[in-house]
Coordinates of C-alpha atoms in Angstrom, one line a residue:
X1 CA -49.8 31.5 -1.9
X2 CA -50.3 29.7 1.4
X3 CA -51.6 26.4 2.8
X4 CA -53.9 25.9 5.7
X5 CA -54.6 22.3 6.7
X6 CA -53.8 21.0 3.3
X7 CA -55.9 23.6 1.5
X8 CA -54.7 26.5 -0.6
X9 CA -55.8 29.8 1.0
X10 CA -58.0 32.0 -1.2
X11 CA -58.9 29.5 -4.0
X12 CA -62.3 28.1 -4.8
X13 CA -62.9 24.9 -2.9
X14 CA -65.2 22.2 -4.3
X15 CA -64.8 19.3 -1.9
X16 CA -64.8 15.9 -3.6
X17 CA -66.0 12.7 -1.9
X18 CA -63.5 10.8 -4.0
X19 CA -60.5 10.6 -1.8
X20 CA -59.2 8.7 1.2
X21 CA -56.2 8.7 3.7
X22 CA -52.7 8.2 2.5
X23 CA -50.9 5.1 3.9
X24 CA -49.5 5.7 7.4
X25 CA -46.5 7.9 7.3
X26 CA -46.7 8.6 3.6
X27 CA -46.0 12.2 2.5
X28 CA -46.4 13.6 -1.0
X29 CA -43.1 13.3 -2.9
X30 CA -44.3 13.4 -6.6
X31 CA -46.3 16.0 -8.6
X32 CA -48.4 14.6 -11.4
X33 CA -49.6 17.0 -14.2
X34 CA -52.8 16.0 -16.0
X35 CA -55.1 17.7 -18.5
X36 CA -58.9 17.6 -18.7
X37 CA -61.7 19.1 -20.7
X38 CA -65.3 18.3 -20.6
X39 CA -66.8 17.6 -23.0
X40 CA -63.5 16.8 -24.7
X41 CA -62.0 19.9 -26.3
X42 CA -64.5 22.3 -24.6
X43 CA -63.5 24.7 -21.8
X44 CA -65.5 26.4 -19.1
X45 CA -68.7 25.1 -17.6
X46 CA -69.5 23.0 -14.6
X47 CA -68.6 19.6 -15.9
X48 CA -65.2 19.1 -14.4
X49 CA -66.5 20.0 -10.9
X50 CA -69.4 17.6 -11.5
X51 CA -67.1 14.8 -12.5
X52 CA -64.9 15.2 -9.5
X53 CA -67.9 15.5 -7.1
X54 CA -69.8 12.5 -8.5
X55 CA -72.7 14.7 -9.8
X56 CA -72.1 14.5 -13.6
X57 CA -75.3 14.4 -15.6
X58 CA -75.0 11.5 -18.1
X59 CA -77.6 13.1 -20.3
X60 CA -75.9 16.5 -20.6
X61 CA -73.5 15.3 -23.4
X62 CA -73.2 11.9 -25.2
X63 CA -69.6 11.6 -23.9
X64 CA -70.7 11.8 -20.3
X65 CA -72.5 8.5 -20.5
X66 CA -69.1 6.8 -20.9
X67 CA -67.6 8.4 -17.8
X68 CA -70.4 9.1 -15.4
X69 CA -69.6 5.9 -13.4
X70 CA -66.0 7.0 -12.7
X71 CA -65.0 7.9 -9.1
X72 CA -62.1 10.2 -9.7
X73 CA -60.7 13.4 -8.4
X74 CA -57.6 15.6 -8.5
X75 CA -56.2 17.8 -5.8
X76 CA -56.5 20.9 -8.0
X77 CA -57.6 22.1 -11.4
X78 CA -56.1 25.2 -13.0
X79 CA -58.6 26.6 -15.5
X80 CA -57.5 28.4 -18.8
X81 CA -57.8 31.8 -17.1
X82 CA -55.6 30.7 -14.2
X83 CA -58.4 30.1 -11.7
X84 CA -57.5 27.4 -9.2
X85 CA -60.1 25.0 -7.9
X86 CA -59.2 22.6 -5.1
X87 CA -61.1 19.4 -4.6
X88 CA -59.0 17.4 -2.1
X89 CA -56.6 18.6 0.6
X90 CA -53.0 17.8 -0.2
X91 CA -52.7 15.8 3.0
X92 CA -55.2 13.2 1.6
X93 CA -55.0 10.8 -1.3
X94 CA -56.9 12.0 -4.4
X95 CA -57.9 9.4 -7.0
X96 CA -56.2 10.8 -10.0
X97 CA -53.4 8.4 -11.2
X98 CA -55.1 5.0 -11.4
X99 CA -52.9 2.1 -12.2
X100 CA -49.5 3.8 -12.2
X101 CA -45.8 3.4 -11.5
X102 CA -43.0 6.0 -10.9
X103 CA -39.4 4.9 -10.7
X104 CA -40.4 1.4 -9.7
X105 CA -43.1 2.5 -7.2
X106 CA -46.6 1.5 -7.9
X107 CA -49.8 3.1 -6.7
X108 CA -48.7 6.7 -7.3
X109 CA -51.9 8.1 -5.6
X110 CA -50.3 7.0 -2.3
X111 CA -47.4 9.4 -2.6
X112 CA -48.4 12.0 -5.2
X113 CA -50.3 15.2 -5.7
X114 CA -52.4 15.4 -8.9
X115 CA -53.0 18.8 -10.6
X116 CA -55.2 19.0 -13.7
X117 CA -54.8 21.7 -16.3
X118 CA -57.9 22.6 -18.3
X119 CA -56.8 21.7 -21.7
X120 CA -56.0 19.0 -24.3
X121 CA -52.8 17.2 -25.3
X122 CA -52.4 19.3 -28.4
X123 CA -53.5 22.8 -27.5
X124 CA -51.0 25.2 -25.9
X125 CA -51.6 25.8 -22.2
X126 CA -51.9 29.5 -21.1
X127 CA -49.4 31.7 -19.4
X128 CA -51.7 31.9 -16.5
X129 CA -51.8 28.2 -16.1
X130 CA -48.0 27.9 -16.1
X131 CA -47.7 30.7 -13.6
X132 CA -50.3 29.2 -11.2
X133 CA -48.9 25.6 -11.6
X134 CA -45.4 26.9 -10.7
X135 CA -46.7 28.9 -7.8
X136 CA -48.6 25.9 -6.4
X137 CA -45.5 23.7 -6.9
X138 CA -43.3 26.2 -5.1
X139 CA -45.8 26.4 -2.2
X140 CA -46.0 22.6 -2.0
X141 CA -42.2 22.4 -2.1
X142 CA -42.0 24.4 1.1
X143 CA -44.0 21.7 2.9
X144 CA -42.8 18.6 0.9
X145 CA -39.3 19.5 -0.4
X146 CA -38.8 16.2 -2.3
X147 CA -41.8 16.9 -4.4
X148 CA -40.1 19.7 -6.5
X149 CA -37.5 17.1 -7.6
X150 CA -40.2 14.7 -8.9
X151 CA -42.4 16.4 -11.5
X152 CA -44.0 14.1 -14.1
X153 CA -47.0 13.7 -16.4
X154 CA -49.8 11.3 -16.2
X155 CA -48.5 9.8 -19.4
X156 CA -45.2 9.0 -17.7
X157 CA -46.7 7.0 -14.9
X158 CA -49.4 5.3 -16.9
X159 CA -47.9 5.1 -20.4
X160 CA -50.2 2.3 -21.7
X161 CA -53.3 4.2 -20.7
X162 CA -52.7 7.9 -20.7
X163 CA -51.3 10.6 -22.9
X164 CA -51.7 13.8 -20.8
X165 CA -50.6 16.4 -20.4
X166 CA -49.4 15.8 -23.9
X167 CA -46.9 17.3 -26.3
X168 CA -48.4 20.8 -25.9
X169 CA -47.1 20.9 -22.3
X170 CA -43.8 22.7 -22.1
X171 CA -41.8 20.9 -19.4
X172 CA -38.7 23.1 -19.8
X173 CA -40.8 26.2 -19.3
X174 CA -42.6 24.8 -16.2
X175 CA -39.3 23.6 -14.6
X176 CA -37.7 27.0 -15.3
X177 CA -40.6 28.8 -13.6
X178 CA -40.4 26.5 -10.6
X179 CA -36.6 27.1 -10.3
X180 CA -37.0 30.8 -10.7
X181 CA -39.6 30.9 -7.8
X182 CA -37.2 28.9 -5.6
X183 CA -34.4 31.4 -5.9

């Protein structure tokens, strides 16, 4: 896996308008793992791309009327089959964390990379998702070495608001895969 100008080479790119510049001199030093499924609990389809690009059709599902106004994005999505979709270059600030705090630092979007896993808090993630997440993390660690020391969930940086990636996410497995790739 390789990077070119903040983009992963060879993955599907769906550029989002929901990003901006990081603060001057700020480099990513935190990886935030999220989950998403649209509609909730359903996989596949165009809805995550539509949410992150601001083109979600509020009439396509009753739940969408509640979220159509959101201006959110993640750097990447890893689908159930392992497909990687990138929305925002890693050099830019994606709008994934919201009000958040990590080790006393607020505004996690300023210094983090957000990766969504297609899933729910309670359904096991797939082998392909773990493999791809570890590969992306390793690749990012080559450019941003501090990042691999700071891996966290959305629930950990916004505990009053968020629960993802949830109890179904196996942190020990993920960290072991990242460590094995670094050897």
